[in-house]
Amino acid sequence: MLERITVDEAVRALRPDFAVLVMTAEGLTNGPSDEQSADWLAGAAAKAADDPHVEAWREAYRAFGAKPQRTRPSVDALLRRADALPSINRVVDAYNAVSVEYALPIGGEDLDAYQGPARLVRATGDEPFDVITSGEPAVEHPSPGEVVWRDDEGVTCRRWNWRQCVRTRLTENTKNGLFLLERLEPYSLDRLTEAGEELATRLRAISPGAHIQSRLIGGR
């Protein structure tokens, strides 16, 4: 999977400064949130601060027609509730804490739920996106031109990093994970790399035997 993940030229044309550090972690032993993961979230909340990277993401959303006040970039939404970050499970808590601490959008997915490689594209508008509405499974579709992550089956994350689908969400049963750490200028590539290393450290604290690999796509 790692070497087959791509960013479409239409997305590069929209934001030539975009870079994503993609990471796979195989052999995870996830579980319910615990004292360690709660400490990570609390520590991240203590370090949360305004960052120009958030405004860069708002500008990127406006560029493809989204309203960032209505559907916020993931890091914007997390920073706004940094003092009350929800505990989900150990692995999700780990990447949410790193996301807040580094003011960086991070997505976590169940690698085994993917059908074909992940790729970042501009949507045609007919791709399926599975959700839960009023407690029942439902299918939505992105807007034409919207920036989305997808695989062969459909959209895995809408509006770049706003909302993940149900099918690939990371659960307590996830054994193999895919993580997407996304950056726009003025965020430095060195800081992006540092965030990736911190996430890998926390994943190894949860799962000492995990095999972790990463690859940088984009950047200049």
PDB file of C-alpha atoms in Angstrom:
ATOM      1  CA  MET A   1       0.000   0.000   0.000  1.00  0.00           C
ATOM      2  CA  LEU A   2       2.612   2.565   1.078  1.00  0.00           C
ATOM      3  CA  GLU A   3       4.318   2.915  -2.302  1.00  0.00           C
ATOM      4  CA  ARG A   4       1.019   2.999  -4.207  1.00  0.00           C
ATOM      5  CA  ILE A   5      -0.525   5.968  -2.358  1.00  0.00           C
ATOM      6  CA  THR A   6      -0.786   8.981  -4.668  1.00  0.00           C
ATOM      7  CA  VAL A   7      -1.767  12.645  -4.768  1.00  0.00           C
ATOM      8  CA  ASP A   8      -3.525  13.598  -8.011  1.00  0.00           C
ATOM      9  CA  GLU A   9      -2.151  16.403 -10.162  1.00  0.00           C
ATOM     10  CA  ALA A  10      -5.447  18.296  -9.820  1.00  0.00           C
ATOM     11  CA  VAL A  11      -4.844  18.518  -6.064  1.00  0.00           C
ATOM     12  CA  ARG A  12      -1.230  19.550  -6.582  1.00  0.00           C
ATOM     13  CA  ALA A  13      -2.408  22.331  -8.885  1.00  0.00           C
ATOM     14  CA  LEU A  14      -4.748  23.571  -6.162  1.00  0.00           C
ATOM     15  CA  ARG A  15      -2.056  23.594  -3.452  1.00  0.00           C
ATOM     16  CA  PRO A  16       1.472  22.977  -4.782  1.00  0.00           C
ATOM     17  CA  ASP A  17       2.766  23.303  -1.205  1.00  0.00           C
ATOM     18  CA  PHE A  18       0.829  20.259   0.018  1.00  0.00           C
ATOM     19  CA  ALA A  19       2.784  17.364   1.488  1.00  0.00           C
ATOM     20  CA  VAL A  20       1.624  14.257   3.301  1.00  0.00           C
ATOM     21  CA  LEU A  21       3.644  11.910   5.458  1.00  0.00           C
ATOM     22  CA  VAL A  22       1.979   8.524   5.027  1.00  0.00           C
ATOM     23  CA  MET A  23       2.656   5.908   7.673  1.00  0.00           C
ATOM     24  CA  THR A  24       1.676   2.286   8.035  1.00  0.00           C
ATOM     25  CA  ALA A  25       1.749   0.471  11.364  1.00  0.00           C
ATOM     26  CA  GLU A  26       1.322  -3.287  11.124  1.00  0.00           C
ATOM     27  CA  GLY A  27       0.809  -5.519  14.132  1.00  0.00           C
ATOM     28  CA  LEU A  28      -1.044  -3.032  16.330  1.00  0.00           C
ATOM     29  CA  THR A  29      -2.534  -4.148  19.628  1.00  0.00           C
ATOM     30  CA  ASN A  30      -5.218  -1.575  20.223  1.00  0.00           C
ATOM     31  CA  GLY A  31      -7.715  -1.393  23.059  1.00  0.00           C
ATOM     32  CA  PRO A  32      -9.898   0.924  25.117  1.00  0.00           C
ATOM     33  CA  SER A  33      -8.532   4.269  26.210  1.00  0.00           C
ATOM     34  CA  ASP A  34      -6.385   3.968  29.316  1.00  0.00           C
ATOM     35  CA  GLU A  35      -4.442   6.162  31.731  1.00  0.00           C
ATOM     36  CA  GLN A  36      -1.540   6.543  29.318  1.00  0.00           C
ATOM     37  CA  SER A  37      -3.683   7.668  26.391  1.00  0.00           C
ATOM     38  CA  ALA A  38      -5.640  10.012  28.694  1.00  0.00           C
ATOM     39  CA  ASP A  39      -2.338  11.571  29.774  1.00  0.00           C
ATOM     40  CA  TRP A  40      -1.399  12.092  26.122  1.00  0.00           C
ATOM     41  CA  LEU A  41      -4.647  13.950  25.482  1.00  0.00           C
ATOM     42  CA  ALA A  42      -4.253  16.061  28.613  1.00  0.00           C
ATOM     43  CA  GLY A  43      -0.653  16.885  27.728  1.00  0.00           C
ATOM     44  CA  ALA A  44      -1.657  17.922  24.222  1.00  0.00           C
ATOM     45  CA  ALA A  45      -4.401  20.170  25.597  1.00  0.00           C
ATOM     46  CA  ALA A  46      -1.834  21.957  27.759  1.00  0.00           C
ATOM     47  CA  LYS A  47       0.283  22.697  24.672  1.00  0.00           C
ATOM     48  CA  ALA A  48      -2.561  23.675  22.328  1.00  0.00           C
ATOM     49  CA  ALA A  49      -2.179  27.122  20.797  1.00  0.00           C
ATOM     50  CA  ASP A  50      -3.157  29.169  17.764  1.00  0.00           C
ATOM     51  CA  ASP A  51      -1.019  28.260  14.776  1.00  0.00           C
ATOM     52  CA  PRO A  52      -0.769  29.763  11.259  1.00  0.00           C
ATOM     53  CA  HIS A  53      -1.084  26.239   9.884  1.00  0.00           C
ATOM     54  CA  VAL A  54      -4.785  26.264  10.778  1.00  0.00           C
ATOM     55  CA  GLU A  55      -5.424  29.347   8.647  1.00  0.00           C
ATOM     56  CA  ALA A  56      -3.543  27.727   5.751  1.00  0.00           C
ATOM     57  CA  TRP A  57      -6.034  24.868   5.903  1.00  0.00           C
ATOM     58  CA  ARG A  58      -8.988  27.245   5.997  1.00  0.00           C
ATOM     59  CA  GLU A  59      -7.652  28.866   2.825  1.00  0.00           C
ATOM     60  CA  ALA A  60      -7.270  25.452   1.177  1.00  0.00           C
ATOM     61  CA  TYR A  61     -10.892  24.623   1.992  1.00  0.00           C
ATOM     62  CA  ARG A  62     -12.110  27.880   0.485  1.00  0.00           C
ATOM     63  CA  ALA A  63     -10.125  27.124  -2.673  1.00  0.00           C
ATOM     64  CA  PHE A  64     -12.315  24.103  -3.511  1.00  0.00           C
ATOM     65  CA  GLY A  65     -15.569  25.711  -2.403  1.00  0.00           C
ATOM     66  CA  ALA A  66     -15.924  24.481   1.186  1.00  0.00           C
ATOM     67  CA  LYS A  67     -16.821  26.816   4.037  1.00  0.00           C
ATOM     68  CA  PRO A  68     -14.298  26.227   6.853  1.00  0.00           C
ATOM     69  CA  GLN A  69     -16.589  27.849   9.435  1.00  0.00           C
ATOM     70  CA  ARG A  70     -19.199  25.201   8.657  1.00  0.00           C
ATOM     71  CA  THR A  71     -17.062  22.120   7.948  1.00  0.00           C
ATOM     72  CA  ARG A  72     -13.808  22.737   9.745  1.00  0.00           C
ATOM     73  CA  PRO A  73     -10.440  21.175   8.885  1.00  0.00           C
ATOM     74  CA  SER A  74      -9.798  18.381  11.380  1.00  0.00           C
ATOM     75  CA  VAL A  75      -7.003  20.176  13.223  1.00  0.00           C
ATOM     76  CA  ASP A  76      -9.150  23.301  13.597  1.00  0.00           C
ATOM     77  CA  ALA A  77     -11.990  21.247  15.099  1.00  0.00           C
ATOM     78  CA  LEU A  78      -9.635  19.426  17.497  1.00  0.00           C
ATOM     79  CA  LEU A  79      -7.895  22.584  18.680  1.00  0.00           C
ATOM     80  CA  ARG A  80     -11.250  24.212  19.426  1.00  0.00           C
ATOM     81  CA  ARG A  81     -12.077  21.446  21.881  1.00  0.00           C
ATOM     82  CA  ALA A  82      -8.547  20.748  23.112  1.00  0.00           C
ATOM     83  CA  ASP A  83      -9.617  21.096  26.746  1.00  0.00           C
ATOM     84  CA  ALA A  84     -12.188  18.335  26.343  1.00  0.00           C
ATOM     85  CA  LEU A  85     -10.774  15.911  23.805  1.00  0.00           C
ATOM     86  CA  PRO A  86     -12.833  12.718  23.773  1.00  0.00           C
ATOM     87  CA  SER A  87     -11.165   9.407  24.540  1.00  0.00           C
ATOM     88  CA  ILE A  88     -11.879   6.946  21.707  1.00  0.00           C
ATOM     89  CA  ASN A  89      -9.337   4.146  21.960  1.00  0.00           C
ATOM     90  CA  ARG A  90      -5.602   4.001  22.571  1.00  0.00           C
ATOM     91  CA  VAL A  91      -4.459   4.422  18.970  1.00  0.00           C
ATOM     92  CA  VAL A  92      -6.979   7.159  18.116  1.00  0.00           C
ATOM     93  CA  ASP A  93      -6.087   8.981  21.333  1.00  0.00           C
ATOM     94  CA  ALA A  94      -2.421   8.792  20.340  1.00  0.00           C
ATOM     95  CA  TYR A  95      -2.836  10.398  16.930  1.00  0.00           C
ATOM     96  CA  ASN A  96      -5.374  12.955  18.147  1.00  0.00           C
ATOM     97  CA  ALA A  97      -2.924  14.042  20.839  1.00  0.00           C
ATOM     98  CA  VAL A  98      -0.112  14.421  18.298  1.00  0.00           C
ATOM     99  CA  SER A  99      -2.480  16.295  15.978  1.00  0.00           C
ATOM    100  CA  VAL A 100      -3.272  18.864  18.680  1.00  0.00           C
ATOM    101  CA  GLU A 101       0.281  19.118  19.987  1.00  0.00           C
ATOM    102  CA  TYR A 102       1.713  19.715  16.513  1.00  0.00           C
ATOM    103  CA  ALA A 103      -1.263  21.634  15.007  1.00  0.00           C
ATOM    104  CA  LEU A 104      -1.332  19.075  12.211  1.00  0.00           C
ATOM    105  CA  PRO A 105      -4.226  17.238  10.520  1.00  0.00           C
ATOM    106  CA  ILE A 106      -3.779  13.488  11.066  1.00  0.00           C
ATOM    107  CA  GLY A 107      -6.101  10.763   9.830  1.00  0.00           C
ATOM    108  CA  GLY A 108      -6.042   7.204  11.125  1.00  0.00           C
ATOM    109  CA  GLU A 109      -7.570   4.359   9.091  1.00  0.00           C
ATOM    110  CA  ASP A 110      -7.903   0.598   9.240  1.00  0.00           C
ATOM    111  CA  LEU A 111      -5.551  -0.563   6.508  1.00  0.00           C
ATOM    112  CA  ASP A 112      -7.279  -3.939   6.163  1.00  0.00           C
ATOM    113  CA  ALA A 113     -10.579  -2.235   5.252  1.00  0.00           C
ATOM    114  CA  TYR A 114      -9.079  -0.596   2.152  1.00  0.00           C
ATOM    115  CA  GLN A 115      -9.932  -1.768  -1.351  1.00  0.00           C
ATOM    116  CA  GLY A 116      -6.910  -0.780  -3.415  1.00  0.00           C
ATOM    117  CA  PRO A 117      -4.519   2.069  -2.611  1.00  0.00           C
ATOM    118  CA  ALA A 118      -5.414   5.382  -1.008  1.00  0.00           C
ATOM    119  CA  ARG A 119      -5.267   8.419  -3.263  1.00  0.00           C
ATOM    120  CA  LEU A 120      -6.078  12.102  -2.864  1.00  0.00           C
ATOM    121  CA  VAL A 121      -8.220  13.402  -5.736  1.00  0.00           C
ATOM    122  CA  ARG A 122     -10.823  15.983  -6.686  1.00  0.00           C
ATOM    123  CA  ALA A 123     -14.202  14.260  -6.637  1.00  0.00           C
ATOM    124  CA  THR A 124     -16.535  13.858  -9.591  1.00  0.00           C
ATOM    125  CA  GLY A 125     -19.478  13.891  -7.182  1.00  0.00           C
ATOM    126  CA  ASP A 126     -20.807  10.362  -7.706  1.00  0.00           C
ATOM    127  CA  GLU A 127     -18.400   8.519  -5.381  1.00  0.00           C
ATOM    128  CA  PRO A 128     -20.089   6.781  -2.404  1.00  0.00           C
ATOM    129  CA  PHE A 129     -19.253   7.881   1.130  1.00  0.00           C
ATOM    130  CA  ASP A 130     -20.680   5.670   3.876  1.00  0.00           C
ATOM    131  CA  VAL A 131     -21.908   7.261   7.098  1.00  0.00           C
ATOM    132  CA  ILE A 132     -24.271   6.652   9.996  1.00  0.00           C
ATOM    133  CA  THR A 133     -27.344   8.901  10.015  1.00  0.00           C
ATOM    134  CA  SER A 134     -29.871   8.706  12.873  1.00  0.00           C
ATOM    135  CA  GLY A 135     -28.260   5.447  13.916  1.00  0.00           C
ATOM    136  CA  GLU A 136     -28.652   3.817  10.509  1.00  0.00           C
ATOM    137  CA  PRO A 137     -26.131   3.180   7.684  1.00  0.00           C
ATOM    138  CA  ALA A 138     -26.438   5.706   4.862  1.00  0.00           C
ATOM    139  CA  VAL A 139     -24.542   6.771   1.756  1.00  0.00           C
ATOM    140  CA  GLU A 140     -23.646  10.353   0.896  1.00  0.00           C
ATOM    141  CA  HIS A 141     -21.688  11.821  -2.011  1.00  0.00           C
ATOM    142  CA  PRO A 142     -19.058  14.566  -2.154  1.00  0.00           C
ATOM    143  CA  SER A 143     -19.549  17.771  -4.089  1.00  0.00           C
ATOM    144  CA  PRO A 144     -17.981  17.880  -7.573  1.00  0.00           C
ATOM    145  CA  GLY A 145     -14.456  19.245  -7.282  1.00  0.00           C
ATOM    146  CA  GLU A 146     -14.216  18.515  -3.565  1.00  0.00           C
ATOM    147  CA  VAL A 147     -10.816  17.247  -2.409  1.00  0.00           C
ATOM    148  CA  VAL A 148     -11.231  13.721  -1.013  1.00  0.00           C
ATOM    149  CA  TRP A 149      -9.230  10.693  -0.028  1.00  0.00           C
ATOM    150  CA  ARG A 150     -10.574   7.552  -1.678  1.00  0.00           C
ATOM    151  CA  ASP A 151      -9.872   3.945  -2.593  1.00  0.00           C
ATOM    152  CA  ASP A 152     -11.382   1.634  -5.221  1.00  0.00           C
ATOM    153  CA  GLU A 153     -14.655   1.336  -3.287  1.00  0.00           C
ATOM    154  CA  GLY A 154     -15.356   4.974  -2.528  1.00  0.00           C
ATOM    155  CA  VAL A 155     -14.472   8.034  -0.483  1.00  0.00           C
ATOM    156  CA  THR A 156     -12.625   7.374   2.761  1.00  0.00           C
ATOM    157  CA  CYS A 157     -12.394  10.995   3.921  1.00  0.00           C
ATOM    158  CA  ARG A 158     -14.343  14.036   2.688  1.00  0.00           C
ATOM    159  CA  ARG A 159     -13.117  17.616   2.313  1.00  0.00           C
ATOM    160  CA  TRP A 160      -9.457  16.653   2.555  1.00  0.00           C
ATOM    161  CA  ASN A 161      -9.481  15.815   6.268  1.00  0.00           C
ATOM    162  CA  TRP A 162     -12.903  16.874   7.556  1.00  0.00           C
ATOM    163  CA  ARG A 163     -14.787  13.620   8.035  1.00  0.00           C
ATOM    164  CA  GLN A 164     -13.785   9.958   7.737  1.00  0.00           C
ATOM    165  CA  CYS A 165     -16.087   7.218   6.491  1.00  0.00           C
ATOM    166  CA  VAL A 166     -17.404   4.387   8.637  1.00  0.00           C
ATOM    167  CA  ARG A 167     -15.903   1.556   6.594  1.00  0.00           C
ATOM    168  CA  THR A 168     -12.227   2.356   7.240  1.00  0.00           C
ATOM    169  CA  ARG A 169     -12.445   3.861  10.708  1.00  0.00           C
ATOM    170  CA  LEU A 170      -9.856   2.726  13.213  1.00  0.00           C
ATOM    171  CA  THR A 171     -11.372   0.576  15.990  1.00  0.00           C
ATOM    172  CA  GLU A 172     -10.187  -1.402  18.984  1.00  0.00           C
ATOM    173  CA  ASN A 173      -9.958  -4.436  16.681  1.00  0.00           C
ATOM    174  CA  THR A 174      -7.680  -2.761  14.129  1.00  0.00           C
ATOM    175  CA  LYS A 175      -4.453  -4.696  13.607  1.00  0.00           C
ATOM    176  CA  ASN A 176      -2.922  -2.698  10.763  1.00  0.00           C
ATOM    177  CA  GLY A 177      -3.260   1.060  10.533  1.00  0.00           C
ATOM    178  CA  LEU A 178      -2.715   3.768   7.937  1.00  0.00           C
ATOM    179  CA  PHE A 179      -1.950   7.303   9.115  1.00  0.00           C
ATOM    180  CA  LEU A 180      -1.977  10.463   6.993  1.00  0.00           C
ATOM    181  CA  LEU A 181      -0.128  13.500   8.370  1.00  0.00           C
ATOM    182  CA  GLU A 182      -0.939  16.478   6.125  1.00  0.00           C
ATOM    183  CA  ARG A 183       0.942  19.739   5.808  1.00  0.00           C
ATOM    184  CA  LEU A 184       0.671  23.071   4.008  1.00  0.00           C
ATOM    185  CA  GLU A 185       3.118  25.964   4.075  1.00  0.00           C
ATOM    186  CA  PRO A 186       4.274  27.675   6.264  1.00  0.00           C
ATOM    187  CA  TYR A 187       4.459  24.385   8.190  1.00  0.00           C
ATOM    188  CA  SER A 188       8.010  23.054   7.848  1.00  0.00           C
ATOM    189  CA  LEU A 189       8.867  19.590   6.596  1.00  0.00           C
ATOM    190  CA  ASP A 190      11.174  19.180   9.596  1.00  0.00           C
ATOM    191  CA  ARG A 191       8.246  19.712  11.945  1.00  0.00           C
ATOM    192  CA  LEU A 192       6.154  17.275   9.904  1.00  0.00           C
ATOM    193  CA  THR A 193       8.885  14.656  10.253  1.00  0.00           C
ATOM    194  CA  GLU A 194       9.114  15.313  13.979  1.00  0.00           C
ATOM    195  CA  ALA A 195       5.363  14.797  14.351  1.00  0.00           C
ATOM    196  CA  GLY A 196       5.637  11.505  12.473  1.00  0.00           C
ATOM    197  CA  GLU A 197       8.419  10.337  14.758  1.00  0.00           C
ATOM    198  CA  GLU A 198       6.378  11.260  17.825  1.00  0.00           C
ATOM    199  CA  LEU A 199       3.378   9.337  16.524  1.00  0.00           C
ATOM    200  CA  ALA A 200       5.565   6.305  15.806  1.00  0.00           C
ATOM    201  CA  THR A 201       6.952   6.475  19.357  1.00  0.00           C
ATOM    202  CA  ARG A 202       3.445   6.457  20.831  1.00  0.00           C
ATOM    203  CA  LEU A 203       2.279   3.625  18.590  1.00  0.00           C
ATOM    204  CA  ARG A 204       5.271   1.565  19.719  1.00  0.00           C
ATOM    205  CA  ALA A 205       4.418   2.364  23.345  1.00  0.00           C
ATOM    206  CA  ILE A 206       0.994   0.836  22.693  1.00  0.00           C
ATOM    207  CA  SER A 207       2.253  -1.995  20.478  1.00  0.00           C
ATOM    208  CA  PRO A 208       5.979  -2.665  21.002  1.00  0.00           C
ATOM    209  CA  GLY A 209       6.068  -5.217  18.193  1.00  0.00           C
ATOM    210  CA  ALA A 210       4.457  -2.994  15.562  1.00  0.00           C
ATOM    211  CA  HIS A 211       6.240  -2.654  12.227  1.00  0.00           C
ATOM    212  CA  ILE A 212       6.139   1.004  11.199  1.00  0.00           C
ATOM    213  CA  GLN A 213       7.089   2.483   7.835  1.00  0.00           C
ATOM    214  CA  SER A 214       6.621   5.956   6.386  1.00  0.00           C
ATOM    215  CA  ARG A 215       6.905   7.828   3.098  1.00  0.00           C
ATOM    216  CA  LEU A 216       6.782  11.546   2.304  1.00  0.00           C
ATOM    217  CA  ILE A 217       4.726  12.605  -0.730  1.00  0.00           C
ATOM    218  CA  GLY A 218       5.141  16.162  -1.960  1.00  0.00           C
ATOM    219  CA  GLY A 219       6.971  19.020  -0.313  1.00  0.00           C
ATOM    220  CA  ARG A 220       9.527  21.384  -1.697  1.00  0.00           C
TER     221      ARG A 220
END
